[in-house]
Short mmCIF file of C-alpha atoms and ligand atoms in Angstrom, two decimals:
data_model
loop_
_atom_site.label_atom_id
_atom_site.label_comp_id
_atom_site.label_asym_id
_atom_site.label_seq_id
_atom_site.Cartn_x
_atom_site.Cartn_y
_atom_site.Cartn_z
CA UNK A 738 8.04 40.48 35.90
CA UNK A 739 10.05 37.30 36.07
CA UNK A 740 8.92 33.78 35.36
CA UNK A 741 8.57 32.82 39.00
CA UNK A 742 6.40 29.78 38.40
CA UNK A 743 7.21 26.87 36.10
CA UNK A 744 4.69 27.73 33.38
CA UNK A 745 6.00 27.73 29.85
CA UNK A 746 4.71 28.13 26.31
CA UNK A 747 6.09 25.99 23.51
CA UNK A 748 5.52 27.55 20.10
CA UNK A 749 5.47 24.41 18.03
CA UNK A 750 5.33 23.87 14.29
CA UNK A 751 3.03 21.02 13.28
CA UNK A 752 4.46 20.67 9.80
CA UNK A 753 2.21 21.10 6.77
CA UNK A 754 -0.29 18.38 5.98
CA UNK A 755 0.75 14.82 6.72
CA UNK A 756 0.98 13.65 10.33
CA UNK A 757 4.37 12.12 9.59
CA UNK A 758 5.83 15.59 9.15
CA UNK A 759 5.62 16.38 12.87
CA UNK A 760 9.00 16.50 14.62
CA UNK A 761 9.76 14.14 17.48
CA UNK A 762 10.08 17.14 19.77
CA UNK A 763 6.61 18.34 18.80
CA UNK A 764 5.08 15.00 19.61
CA UNK A 765 6.89 14.79 22.94
CA UNK A 766 5.70 18.22 23.98
CA UNK A 767 2.09 17.56 22.94
CA UNK A 768 2.11 14.38 25.02
CA UNK A 769 3.29 16.32 28.07
CA UNK A 770 1.14 19.45 27.67
CA UNK A 771 -1.39 20.72 30.22
CA UNK A 772 -2.98 22.95 27.59
CA UNK A 773 -2.96 22.57 23.80
CA UNK A 774 -3.93 25.59 21.71
CA UNK A 775 -4.12 24.70 18.03
CA UNK A 776 -5.03 26.10 14.64
CA UNK A 777 -6.87 25.34 11.49
CA UNK A 778 -4.48 23.36 9.19
CA UNK A 779 -2.99 21.40 12.10
CA UNK A 780 -3.57 17.67 11.59
CA UNK A 781 -6.44 16.86 13.98
CA UNK A 782 -4.98 13.42 14.74
CA UNK A 783 -2.23 15.14 16.79
CA UNK A 784 -4.85 16.06 19.39
CA UNK A 785 -5.00 12.35 20.25
CA UNK A 786 -1.40 12.54 21.48
CA UNK A 787 -2.43 14.68 24.45
CA UNK A 788 -2.65 13.04 27.82
CA UNK A 789 -6.02 12.60 29.54
CA UNK A 790 -6.89 15.82 31.32
CA UNK A 791 -5.07 18.09 28.88
CA UNK A 792 -7.19 21.12 28.05
CA UNK A 793 -7.58 21.34 24.28
CA UNK A 794 -8.45 24.72 22.74
CA UNK A 795 -9.17 25.14 19.04
CA UNK A 796 -8.62 28.70 17.85
CA UNK A 797 -8.81 28.13 14.09
CA UNK A 798 -11.45 28.90 11.52
CA UNK A 799 -14.86 27.40 11.93
CA UNK A 800 -17.29 27.17 9.05
CA UNK A 801 -18.91 30.56 8.70
CA UNK A 802 -17.21 32.03 11.76
CA UNK A 803 -14.15 34.13 12.23
CA UNK A 804 -10.98 32.95 13.84
CA UNK A 805 -10.29 33.86 17.44
CA UNK A 806 -8.65 37.31 17.37
CA UNK A 807 -4.87 37.25 17.66
CA UNK A 808 -4.80 39.34 20.86
CA UNK A 809 -7.18 36.89 22.49
CA UNK A 810 -4.95 33.93 21.58
CA UNK A 811 -1.91 35.71 22.97
CA UNK A 812 -3.74 36.62 26.17
CA UNK A 813 -4.77 32.98 26.54
CA UNK A 814 -1.18 31.77 26.22
CA UNK A 815 0.06 34.26 28.80
CA UNK A 816 -2.78 33.46 31.19
CA UNK A 817 -2.18 29.69 31.18
CA UNK A 818 1.60 30.01 31.44
CA UNK A 819 1.27 32.40 34.35
CA UNK A 820 -0.97 29.88 36.05
CA UNK A 821 1.98 27.48 35.93
CA UNK A 822 0.74 25.42 32.97
CA UNK A 823 2.79 23.73 30.28
CA UNK A 824 1.21 25.19 27.15
CA UNK A 825 1.74 23.95 23.61
CA UNK A 826 0.81 26.49 20.99
CA UNK A 827 0.59 24.34 17.87
CA UNK A 828 0.66 26.03 14.47
CA UNK A 829 0.56 24.65 10.93
CA UNK A 830 3.91 24.38 9.16
CA UNK A 831 6.58 26.45 10.89
CA UNK A 832 5.57 28.90 13.62
CA UNK A 833 7.77 31.69 12.27
CA UNK A 834 6.67 31.50 8.65
CA UNK A 835 3.52 33.50 7.92
CA UNK A 836 1.94 32.21 11.07
CA UNK A 837 2.17 35.18 13.44
CA UNK A 838 4.47 33.11 15.65
CA UNK A 839 6.85 36.03 15.84
CA UNK A 840 4.13 38.21 17.35
CA UNK A 841 3.28 35.55 19.90
CA UNK A 842 6.93 35.14 20.92
CA UNK A 843 7.26 38.89 21.39
CA UNK A 844 4.16 39.06 23.55
CA UNK A 845 5.44 36.18 25.69
CA UNK A 846 8.86 37.77 26.07
CA UNK A 847 7.24 41.06 27.03
CA UNK A 848 5.07 39.34 29.63
CA UNK A 849 8.11 37.59 31.07
CA UNK A 850 6.74 34.16 30.19
CA UNK A 851 9.28 31.41 29.46
CA UNK A 852 8.95 29.99 25.97
CA UNK A 853 10.57 27.62 23.51
CA UNK A 854 10.20 27.45 19.72
CA UNK A 855 10.10 24.18 17.79
CA UNK A 856 10.43 24.57 14.02
CA UNK A 857 8.19 22.71 11.62
CA UNK A 858 8.15 21.65 7.98
CA UNK A 859 6.74 24.70 6.29
CA UNK A 860 4.15 24.30 3.53
CA UNK A 861 6.48 25.22 0.68
CA UNK A 862 8.88 22.45 1.65
CA UNK A 863 6.09 19.88 1.99
CA UNK A 864 4.49 20.95 -1.29
CA UNK A 865 7.80 20.78 -3.16
CA UNK A 866 8.65 17.34 -1.83
CA UNK A 867 5.19 15.88 -2.50
CA UNK A 868 4.71 17.39 -5.96
CA UNK A 869 8.05 16.66 -7.58
CA UNK A 870 9.34 20.23 -7.33
CA UNK A 871 12.88 20.53 -5.95
CA UNK A 872 13.01 24.07 -4.60
CA UNK A 873 16.60 24.63 -5.63
CA UNK A 874 18.47 22.95 -8.46
CA UNK A 875 22.08 23.21 -9.50
CA UNK A 876 22.54 25.70 -12.34
CA UNK A 877 18.77 26.27 -12.58
CA UNK A 878 17.61 27.83 -9.34
CA UNK A 879 20.06 29.19 -6.83
CA UNK A 880 17.64 30.94 -4.54
CA UNK A 881 14.26 30.41 -2.98
CA UNK A 882 11.87 33.17 -1.95
CA UNK A 883 8.92 32.57 0.35
CA UNK A 884 6.22 35.18 -0.20
CA UNK A 885 2.80 35.93 1.15
CA UNK A 886 0.05 36.80 -1.29
CA UNK A 887 -2.25 37.83 1.48
CA UNK A 888 -2.01 41.51 2.04
CA UNK A 889 -4.34 43.88 3.65
CA UNK A 890 -5.49 46.14 0.78
CA UNK A 891 -6.23 48.93 3.25
CA UNK A 892 -2.70 48.77 4.53
CA UNK A 893 -0.45 51.70 3.80
CA UNK A 894 3.25 52.01 4.34
CA UNK A 895 6.16 49.89 3.29
CA UNK A 896 4.84 46.38 3.88
CA UNK A 897 3.36 45.72 0.43
CA UNK A 898 5.05 42.90 -1.49
CA UNK A 899 7.13 44.31 -4.34
CA UNK A 900 5.85 41.84 -6.94
CA UNK A 901 7.52 43.63 -9.84
CA UNK A 902 10.84 43.48 -8.04
CA UNK A 903 10.50 39.72 -7.53
CA UNK A 904 9.46 39.33 -11.17
CA UNK A 905 12.86 40.65 -12.18
CA UNK A 906 14.85 37.99 -10.26
CA UNK A 907 16.74 35.37 -12.25
CA UNK A 908 17.45 31.73 -11.34
CA UNK A 909 14.99 31.95 -8.49
CA UNK A 910 12.12 29.82 -7.21
CA UNK A 911 9.18 31.76 -5.88
CA UNK A 912 6.89 30.01 -3.37
CA UNK A 913 3.78 32.03 -2.65
CA UNK A 914 1.61 31.34 0.40
CA UNK A 915 -1.98 32.56 0.71
CA UNK A 916 -2.03 33.80 -2.86
CA UNK A 917 -4.91 31.88 -4.43
CA UNK A 918 -7.57 34.58 -4.28
CA UNK A 919 -5.24 37.06 -6.01
CA UNK A 920 -3.47 34.64 -8.34
CA UNK A 921 -4.15 36.51 -11.62
CA UNK A 922 -3.17 39.84 -10.11
CA UNK A 923 0.06 38.46 -8.66
CA UNK A 924 1.10 36.80 -11.92
CA UNK A 925 0.32 39.96 -13.89
CA UNK A 926 2.45 42.05 -11.54
CA UNK A 927 5.34 39.57 -11.72
CA UNK A 928 5.19 39.73 -15.52
CA UNK A 929 5.10 43.50 -15.44
CA UNK A 930 8.37 43.23 -13.51
CA UNK A 931 9.96 41.13 -16.25
CA UNK A 932 9.00 37.51 -15.50
CA UNK A 933 8.73 35.61 -18.81
CA UNK A 934 5.17 34.38 -19.49
CA UNK A 935 6.44 30.94 -20.44
CA UNK A 936 8.12 30.39 -17.04
CA UNK A 937 6.91 27.08 -15.58
CA UNK A 938 4.45 27.46 -12.68
CA UNK A 939 2.36 25.17 -10.50
CA UNK A 940 -0.19 25.20 -7.71
CA UNK A 941 -0.21 22.50 -5.01
CA UNK A 942 -3.30 22.32 -2.82
CA UNK A 943 -3.48 20.37 0.47
CA UNK A 944 0.13 19.33 0.04
CA UNK A 945 1.24 15.96 1.44
CA UNK A 946 -2.31 14.88 2.31
CA UNK A 947 -4.42 12.28 0.53
CA UNK A 948 -6.51 15.08 -0.89
CA UNK A 949 -3.49 16.82 -2.44
CA UNK A 950 -4.21 18.19 -5.90
CA UNK A 951 -1.92 20.06 -8.19
CA UNK A 952 -1.86 21.67 -11.61
CA UNK A 953 1.04 23.01 -13.58
CA UNK A 954 1.55 25.11 -16.66
CA UNK A 955 3.15 28.44 -17.36
CA UNK A 956 2.82 31.82 -15.74
CA UNK A 957 0.58 32.77 -18.69
CA UNK A 958 -1.92 29.93 -18.45
CA UNK A 959 -1.85 29.01 -14.76
CA UNK A 960 -4.96 31.03 -13.72
CA UNK A 961 -7.10 29.30 -16.36
CA UNK A 962 -5.81 25.86 -15.37
CA UNK A 963 -6.41 26.54 -11.68
CA UNK A 964 -9.94 27.72 -12.41
CA UNK A 965 -10.64 24.66 -14.51
CA UNK A 966 -9.36 22.30 -11.81
CA UNK A 967 -11.19 24.37 -9.16
CA UNK A 968 -8.16 24.59 -6.89
CA UNK A 969 -8.30 27.02 -3.97
CA UNK A 970 -6.66 27.64 -0.59
CA UNK A 971 -4.78 26.18 1.15
CA UNK A 972 -2.22 26.02 -1.62
CA UNK A 973 1.29 27.02 -2.53
CA UNK A 974 2.01 28.68 -5.86
CA UNK A 975 5.41 27.80 -7.30
CA UNK A 976 7.08 29.79 -10.05
CA UNK A 977 10.39 28.95 -11.64
CA UNK A 978 12.33 26.59 -13.87
CA UNK A 979 12.36 23.93 -11.12
CA UNK A 980 8.68 23.22 -11.87
CA UNK A 981 9.58 21.91 -15.34
CA UNK A 982 9.55 18.11 -15.57
CA UNK A 983 8.02 17.71 -12.12
CA UNK A 984 5.98 14.73 -13.38
CA UNK A 985 9.21 12.77 -13.80
CA UNK A 986 9.91 12.84 -10.06
CA UNK A 987 6.39 13.10 -8.74
CA UNK A 988 6.25 10.01 -6.54
CA UNK A 989 3.30 10.92 -4.32
CA UNK A 990 0.59 11.41 -6.91
CA UNK A 991 1.52 8.01 -8.37
CA UNK A 992 0.82 6.03 -5.19
CA UNK A 993 -1.84 3.30 -5.63
CA UNK A 994 -4.48 5.03 -3.50
CA UNK A 995 -3.66 8.62 -4.40
CA UNK A 996 -6.78 10.71 -4.98
CA UNK A 997 -9.00 8.08 -3.32
CA UNK A 998 -11.25 8.84 -0.38
CA UNK A 999 -11.58 5.95 2.01
CA UNK A 1000 -13.88 5.90 5.04
CA UNK A 1001 -12.85 3.73 7.98
CA UNK A 1002 -15.15 2.65 10.76
CA UNK A 1003 -13.26 1.25 13.73
CA UNK A 1004 -12.96 2.86 17.16
CA UNK A 1005 -11.05 6.12 17.46
CA UNK A 1006 -8.04 4.29 18.91
CA UNK A 1007 -8.06 1.43 16.45
CA UNK A 1008 -8.55 3.64 13.42
CA UNK A 1009 -5.06 5.12 13.70
CA UNK A 1010 -3.26 2.02 12.48
CA UNK A 1011 -5.53 1.61 9.47
CA UNK A 1012 -5.38 5.32 8.73
CA UNK A 1013 -1.60 5.18 8.65
CA UNK A 1014 -1.55 2.23 6.27
CA UNK A 1015 -3.96 3.94 3.88
CA UNK A 1016 -2.26 7.32 4.02
CA UNK A 1017 1.12 5.79 3.27
CA UNK A 1018 -0.49 4.54 0.07
CA UNK A 1019 -1.70 8.05 -0.76
CA UNK A 1020 -5.37 7.82 0.29
CA UNK A 1021 -7.44 10.52 1.91
CA UNK A 1022 -8.92 8.93 5.01
CA UNK A 1023 -12.24 9.78 6.62
CA UNK A 1024 -12.50 8.43 10.13
CA UNK A 1025 -16.01 7.39 11.07
CA UNK A 1026 -15.61 5.81 14.50
CA UNK A 1027 -18.90 3.91 14.40
CA UNK A 1028 -18.14 2.00 17.57
CA UNK A 1029 -16.58 2.71 20.88
CA UNK A 1030 -15.04 0.08 23.15
CA UNK A 1031 -14.81 0.74 26.85
CA UNK A 1032 -13.62 -1.31 29.76
CA UNK A 1033 -16.55 -2.74 31.64
CA UNK A 1034 -15.42 -5.28 34.17
CA UNK A 1035 -17.81 -7.51 36.04
CA UNK A 1036 -15.85 -7.07 39.29
CA UNK A 1037 -17.54 -9.89 41.14
CA UNK A 1038 -17.06 -12.42 38.35
CA UNK A 1039 -13.48 -11.34 37.87
CA UNK A 1040 -12.56 -11.81 41.54
CA UNK A 1041 -14.15 -15.26 41.51
CA UNK A 1042 -12.17 -16.33 38.48
CA UNK A 1043 -8.92 -14.87 39.81
CA UNK A 1044 -9.32 -16.76 43.08
CA UNK A 1045 -9.51 -20.02 41.15
CA UNK A 1046 -7.06 -19.12 38.42
CA UNK A 1047 -4.86 -22.13 39.13
CA UNK A 1048 -7.72 -24.49 38.30
CA UNK A 1049 -8.23 -23.30 34.71
CA UNK A 1050 -6.61 -24.92 31.69
CA UNK A 1051 -7.24 -22.40 28.91
CA UNK A 1052 -7.96 -18.71 28.57
CA UNK A 1053 -9.45 -17.58 25.29
CA UNK A 1054 -9.23 -14.06 23.82
CA UNK A 1055 -11.09 -12.76 20.80
CA UNK A 1056 -9.67 -9.23 20.70
CA UNK A 1057 -6.60 -7.22 21.62
CA UNK A 1058 -8.76 -5.04 23.84
CA UNK A 1059 -9.75 -8.10 25.84
CA UNK A 1060 -6.07 -8.90 26.36
CA UNK A 1061 -5.24 -5.37 27.40
CA UNK A 1062 -8.12 -5.11 29.89
CA UNK A 1063 -7.48 -8.59 31.29
CA UNK A 1064 -3.87 -7.83 32.13
CA UNK A 1065 -4.66 -4.38 33.52
CA UNK A 1066 -7.03 -6.00 36.00
CA UNK A 1067 -4.96 -9.11 36.60
CA UNK A 1068 -1.79 -7.17 37.40
CA UNK A 1069 -3.70 -4.93 39.81
CA UNK A 1070 -4.49 -8.04 41.81
CA UNK A 1071 -1.25 -9.99 41.49
CA UNK A 1072 1.66 -7.79 40.40
CA UNK A 1073 3.42 -10.99 39.26
CA UNK A 1074 2.86 -12.69 35.93
CA UNK A 1075 3.69 -16.11 37.45
CA UNK A 1076 0.33 -16.11 39.20
CA UNK A 1077 -1.06 -17.19 35.81
CA UNK A 1078 0.37 -20.62 36.58
CA UNK A 1079 0.05 -23.08 33.73
CA UNK A 1080 -2.86 -21.35 32.03
CA UNK A 1081 -2.69 -21.89 28.25
CA UNK A 1082 -3.53 -19.12 25.80
CA UNK A 1083 -5.79 -19.31 22.76
CA UNK A 1084 -6.92 -16.44 20.56
CA UNK A 1085 -8.16 -15.26 17.18
CA UNK A 1086 -6.49 -12.58 15.09
CA UNK A 1087 -2.86 -11.55 14.69
CA UNK A 1088 -3.37 -8.34 16.66
CA UNK A 1089 -4.74 -10.33 19.61
CA UNK A 1090 -1.81 -12.73 19.46
CA UNK A 1091 0.63 -9.82 19.38
CA UNK A 1092 -1.01 -8.34 22.48
CA UNK A 1093 -0.58 -11.65 24.36
CA UNK A 1094 2.97 -12.08 23.15
CA UNK A 1095 3.84 -8.61 24.37
CA UNK A 1096 3.68 -10.13 27.89
CA UNK A 1097 6.16 -12.81 26.80
CA UNK A 1098 3.44 -15.43 26.83
CA UNK A 1099 3.08 -18.04 24.13
CA UNK A 1100 -0.16 -18.42 22.17
CA UNK A 1101 -0.73 -22.15 21.87
CA UNK A 1102 -3.83 -22.16 19.77
CA UNK A 1103 -4.81 -19.76 17.00
CA UNK A 1104 -6.89 -20.78 13.96
CA UNK A 1105 -6.10 -19.44 10.48
CA UNK A 1106 -9.58 -17.98 10.19
CA UNK A 1107 -10.45 -15.37 12.77
CA UNK A 1108 -13.92 -16.50 13.77
CA UNK A 1109 -15.18 -17.79 17.10
CA UNK A 1110 -16.29 -21.05 15.49
CA UNK A 1111 -12.88 -21.82 14.00
CA UNK A 1112 -11.24 -21.02 17.32
CA UNK A 1113 -13.51 -23.59 18.95
CA UNK A 1114 -12.59 -26.12 16.26
CA UNK A 1115 -8.90 -25.47 16.75
CA UNK A 1116 -9.23 -25.93 20.50
CA UNK A 1117 -11.17 -29.15 20.04
CA UNK A 1118 -8.42 -30.37 17.75
CA UNK A 1119 -5.86 -30.02 20.54
CA UNK A 1120 -7.70 -32.93 22.21
CA UNK A 1121 -7.41 -31.21 25.56
CA UNK A 1122 -10.97 -30.00 26.12
CA UNK A 1123 -12.66 -32.95 27.80
CA UNK A 1124 -13.45 -31.70 31.35
CA UNK A 1125 -11.04 -28.81 30.86
CA UNK A 1126 -11.84 -25.47 32.50
CA UNK A 1127 -11.85 -22.60 30.04
CA UNK A 1128 -12.13 -18.83 30.53
CA UNK A 1129 -13.59 -16.98 27.57
CA UNK A 1130 -12.90 -13.25 27.75
CA UNK A 1131 -15.75 -11.42 26.06
CA UNK A 1132 -17.30 -8.04 25.45
CA UNK A 1133 -21.02 -7.48 25.77
CA UNK A 1134 -21.33 -9.54 22.58
CA UNK A 1135 -21.36 -12.87 24.24
CA UNK A 1136 -19.62 -15.16 21.82
CA UNK A 1137 -22.41 -17.73 22.14
CA UNK A 1138 -21.32 -19.82 19.17
CA UNK A 1139 -17.83 -20.24 20.53
CA UNK A 1140 -19.00 -21.05 24.05
CA UNK A 1141 -21.64 -23.56 22.89
CA UNK A 1142 -19.15 -25.39 20.72
CA UNK A 1143 -16.64 -25.63 23.57
CA UNK A 1144 -19.33 -26.90 25.91
CA UNK A 1145 -20.42 -29.48 23.36
CA UNK A 1146 -16.81 -30.72 23.48
CA UNK A 1147 -17.31 -31.18 27.25
CA UNK A 1148 -15.32 -28.16 28.37
CA UNK A 1149 -16.40 -26.25 31.47
CA UNK A 1150 -16.65 -22.67 30.30
CA UNK A 1151 -16.72 -19.45 32.30
CA UNK A 1152 -17.33 -16.20 30.51
CA UNK A 1153 -15.40 -13.19 31.67
CA UNK A 1154 -16.94 -9.99 30.29
CA UNK A 1155 -14.35 -7.18 30.43
CA UNK A 1156 -15.53 -4.56 27.95
CA UNK A 1157 -18.46 -3.32 26.02
CA UNK A 1158 -18.77 -2.31 22.41
CA UNK A 1159 -21.17 0.54 21.90
CA UNK A 1160 -22.50 2.28 18.85
CA UNK A 1161 -21.40 5.90 18.63
CA UNK A 1162 -23.60 8.73 17.43
CA UNK A 1163 -22.03 10.48 14.47
CA UNK A 1164 -24.95 12.75 13.62
CA UNK A 1165 -23.01 15.88 14.68
CA UNK A 1166 -19.54 14.70 13.65
CA UNK A 1167 -17.83 17.00 11.09
CA UNK A 1168 -16.09 14.12 9.31
CA UNK A 1169 -19.39 12.28 9.04
CA UNK A 1170 -20.83 15.44 7.55
CA UNK A 1171 -18.06 15.51 4.93
CA UNK A 1172 -18.87 11.85 4.19
CA UNK A 1173 -22.59 12.59 3.81
CA UNK A 1174 -22.00 15.49 1.47
CA UNK A 1175 -19.23 14.11 -0.72
CA UNK A 1176 -19.26 10.36 -0.14
CA UNK A 1177 -16.11 8.32 -0.67
CA UNK A 1178 -14.52 5.81 -3.03
CA UNK A 1179 -14.77 3.09 -0.42
CA UNK A 1180 -15.87 2.36 3.13
CA UNK A 1181 -14.09 -0.34 5.12
CA UNK A 1182 -15.65 -2.52 7.80
CA UNK A 1183 -13.35 -4.42 10.13
CA UNK A 1184 -16.01 -5.76 12.49
CA UNK A 1185 -19.62 -6.86 12.69
CA UNK A 1186 -20.33 -4.29 15.35
CA UNK A 1187 -19.23 -1.44 13.07
CA UNK A 1188 -21.48 -2.84 10.35
CA UNK A 1189 -24.37 -3.00 12.84
CA UNK A 1190 -23.72 0.56 13.92
CA UNK A 1191 -23.59 1.80 10.32
CA UNK A 1192 -26.94 0.20 9.66
CA UNK A 1193 -28.41 1.62 12.87
CA UNK A 1194 -27.46 5.16 11.87
CA UNK A 1195 -28.03 4.83 8.16
CA UNK A 1196 -30.60 7.60 8.36
CA UNK A 1197 -28.13 10.12 9.76
CA UNK A 1198 -25.32 8.91 7.49
CA UNK A 1199 -27.45 9.06 4.35
CA UNK A 1200 -25.46 10.36 1.40
CA UNK A 1201 -26.40 13.53 -0.46
CA UNK A 1202 -27.83 12.81 -3.94
CA UNK A 1203 -24.65 13.77 -5.79
CA UNK A 1204 -22.22 12.27 -3.25
CA UNK A 1205 -19.92 9.50 -4.42
CA UNK A 1206 -21.33 6.09 -3.49
CA UNK A 1207 -18.61 4.12 -1.74
CA UNK A 1208 -17.65 0.55 -2.52
CA UNK A 1209 -18.09 -1.58 0.59
CA UNK A 1210 -15.17 -3.61 1.91
CA UNK A 1211 -15.26 -6.32 4.57
CA UNK A 1212 -12.48 -7.82 6.63
CA UNK A 1213 -13.92 -11.33 6.87
CA UNK A 1214 -16.75 -13.80 7.25
CA UNK A 1215 -18.63 -12.45 10.23
CA UNK A 1216 -18.48 -8.85 9.08
CA UNK A 1217 -19.64 -9.90 5.62
CA UNK A 1218 -22.54 -11.83 7.13
CA UNK A 1219 -23.69 -8.79 9.06
CA UNK A 1220 -23.31 -6.50 6.05
CA UNK A 1221 -25.31 -8.86 3.84
CA UNK A 1222 -27.98 -9.12 6.53
CA UNK A 1223 -28.42 -5.37 6.27
CA UNK A 1224 -28.50 -5.27 2.48
CA UNK A 1225 -24.91 -4.06 2.05
CA UNK A 1226 -23.27 -6.91 0.19
CA UNK A 1227 -19.53 -6.12 0.16
CA UNK A 1228 -17.86 -5.29 -3.16
CA UNK A 1229 -14.60 -6.73 -1.88
CA UNK A 1230 -13.53 -8.97 0.99
CA UNK A 1231 -10.08 -9.41 2.52
CA UNK A 1232 -8.41 -12.69 1.47
CA UNK A 1233 -7.67 -13.25 5.15
CA UNK A 1234 -8.91 -11.34 8.17
CA UNK A 1235 -6.16 -8.76 8.56
CA UNK A 1236 -5.98 -5.03 7.92
CA UNK A 1237 -3.22 -5.53 5.36
CA UNK A 1238 -5.34 -8.01 3.43
CA UNK A 1239 -8.29 -5.61 3.58
CA UNK A 1240 -6.15 -2.80 2.16
CA UNK A 1241 -4.84 -5.10 -0.59
CA UNK A 1242 -8.38 -6.09 -1.52
CA UNK A 1243 -9.29 -2.41 -1.72
CA UNK A 1244 -6.38 -1.63 -4.04
CA UNK A 1245 -7.21 -4.57 -6.29
CA UNK A 1246 -10.86 -3.65 -6.47
CA UNK A 1247 -10.14 -0.01 -7.29
CA UNK A 1248 -7.61 -1.05 -9.91
CA UNK A 1249 -10.20 -3.30 -11.52
CA UNK A 1250 -12.73 -0.46 -11.72
CA UNK A 1251 -10.23 2.20 -12.86
N1 LIG B 2238 3.03 28.68 9.15
C1 LIG B 2238 2.52 27.99 7.98
C2 LIG B 2238 1.86 28.94 7.00
C3 LIG B 2238 0.61 29.57 7.51
S1 LIG B 2238 -0.15 30.59 6.34
C4 LIG B 2238 3.66 27.23 7.32
O1 LIG B 2238 4.81 27.39 7.68
O2 LIG B 2238 3.38 26.43 6.41
C5 LIG B 2238 -1.34 29.52 5.61
C6 LIG B 2238 -0.94 29.18 4.20
O3 LIG B 2238 0.03 28.15 4.20
C7 LIG B 2238 -2.05 28.64 3.34
O4 LIG B 2238 -2.88 29.65 2.83
C8 LIG B 2238 -1.27 27.97 2.26
O5 LIG B 2238 -0.74 28.90 1.35
C9 LIG B 2238 -0.11 27.39 3.04
N2 LIG B 2238 -0.38 25.99 3.44
C10 LIG B 2238 -0.49 25.49 4.68
N3 LIG B 2238 -0.67 24.16 4.65
C11 LIG B 2238 -0.65 23.81 3.35
C12 LIG B 2238 -0.76 22.59 2.65
N4 LIG B 2238 -0.93 21.42 3.28
N5 LIG B 2238 -0.68 22.62 1.30
C13 LIG B 2238 -0.50 23.76 0.64
N6 LIG B 2238 -0.40 24.94 1.25
C14 LIG B 2238 -0.47 24.97 2.58
#
């Protein structure tokens, strides 16, 4: 059969662990896919790169359940490709290294389905880089062997790993995948083959992620150290002289937030930026999207304001979302930015200003403190409010304080509601479940509405008795006020209302308690 339609399967490596280890090609293909089929160990954030309407199929392990059988996955790939779909088959690490990617490629070839393979950073490479273990080293290790420790004990024939043979190799680094449940057996076999018991060895679990943990020792004492540290899969076992002195070049485990669990509470979209900042500093991030912001335009009001746009003096934005939604709607009507006339722009928050500036428009008024009240003060200070017409773009939270203050300064204010902020329900969310069971070192609030939502679902987010109680962090005045109102006085507050300042406050606070 020939590939008569344009369906194709991309076998794509997702890299091991950190989102930053995806290739550009992988990201491009995910963004263009009609169907995404992905595994356990693929960074879940990558699913957000899909376009709306992409069918997303998870075929990995679920708690207590088995994985989808391999034949079923292969049949699924063939079926979608033959229906003309662009399919991305996303696998952890590299698709051709212990990931059954080879089998999938063969099935596709046999079925006459077009396919492409995109390599990925395999776990051994990620683990070496993030744990201070160079996999080869001049005069010390001149070869690298990737091995699987997972073998079917019922299997007969020639596919068993020859551990004793590998134990006899000199100047070699061994990197063993899927070997944790048989660690003692594997090490004993390697020693039986001639591997010296004092050879340096290490285990790196969850490599390159905030929850990475590692232990090192010798081939003789590694099992005891692993048991003591309670390390388990997914992990890479390294054996060889290159493990020696890894502390000296271990940069990752020395990052300021390494080993810290931090819960973040913005919307799914907004969380990404904060997640990235925290992960770059080594943290393990738990995303609890406590709020959801959706466009909700009062069509009638919007048309009325647009018709009179030339008569307004100021337009006021309190969030980047407001800016985005305003321009989406405005450009639908006008298709020409000049229709804004001489409207002047005021806003709070750097992110809001950036959103306005992205349209090459100047922000003429922005207070240092990102509250509605200080925005009103700053506008009053311009001396331009008397009888001025002002549009205040709002969500369903009406910004009463701001509007009242402007009106008291004799401005004529029209509210323009463009979006609504809603509380989400996290009672069935797996990340929320992880939070409930294990807690976190800190939880960050970047808005009053997230604080409100947390309070509203405090029953379903209640921590288990032995979970770690998180320190509470607030981005600024209003958020702090709301937290205090609900009996959650913050342990640290950002010096100014920005994500960077919030992260700095977190680091300082954790350092002080360390
Ligand atoms: N194709 C994948 C390997 C799949 S087999 C790759 O190229 O990396 C699954 C095994 O990979 C796990 O049992 C573990 O040994 C290893 N692994 C995957 N991700 C890992 C990670 N972040 N840290 C350590 N080991 C990992």
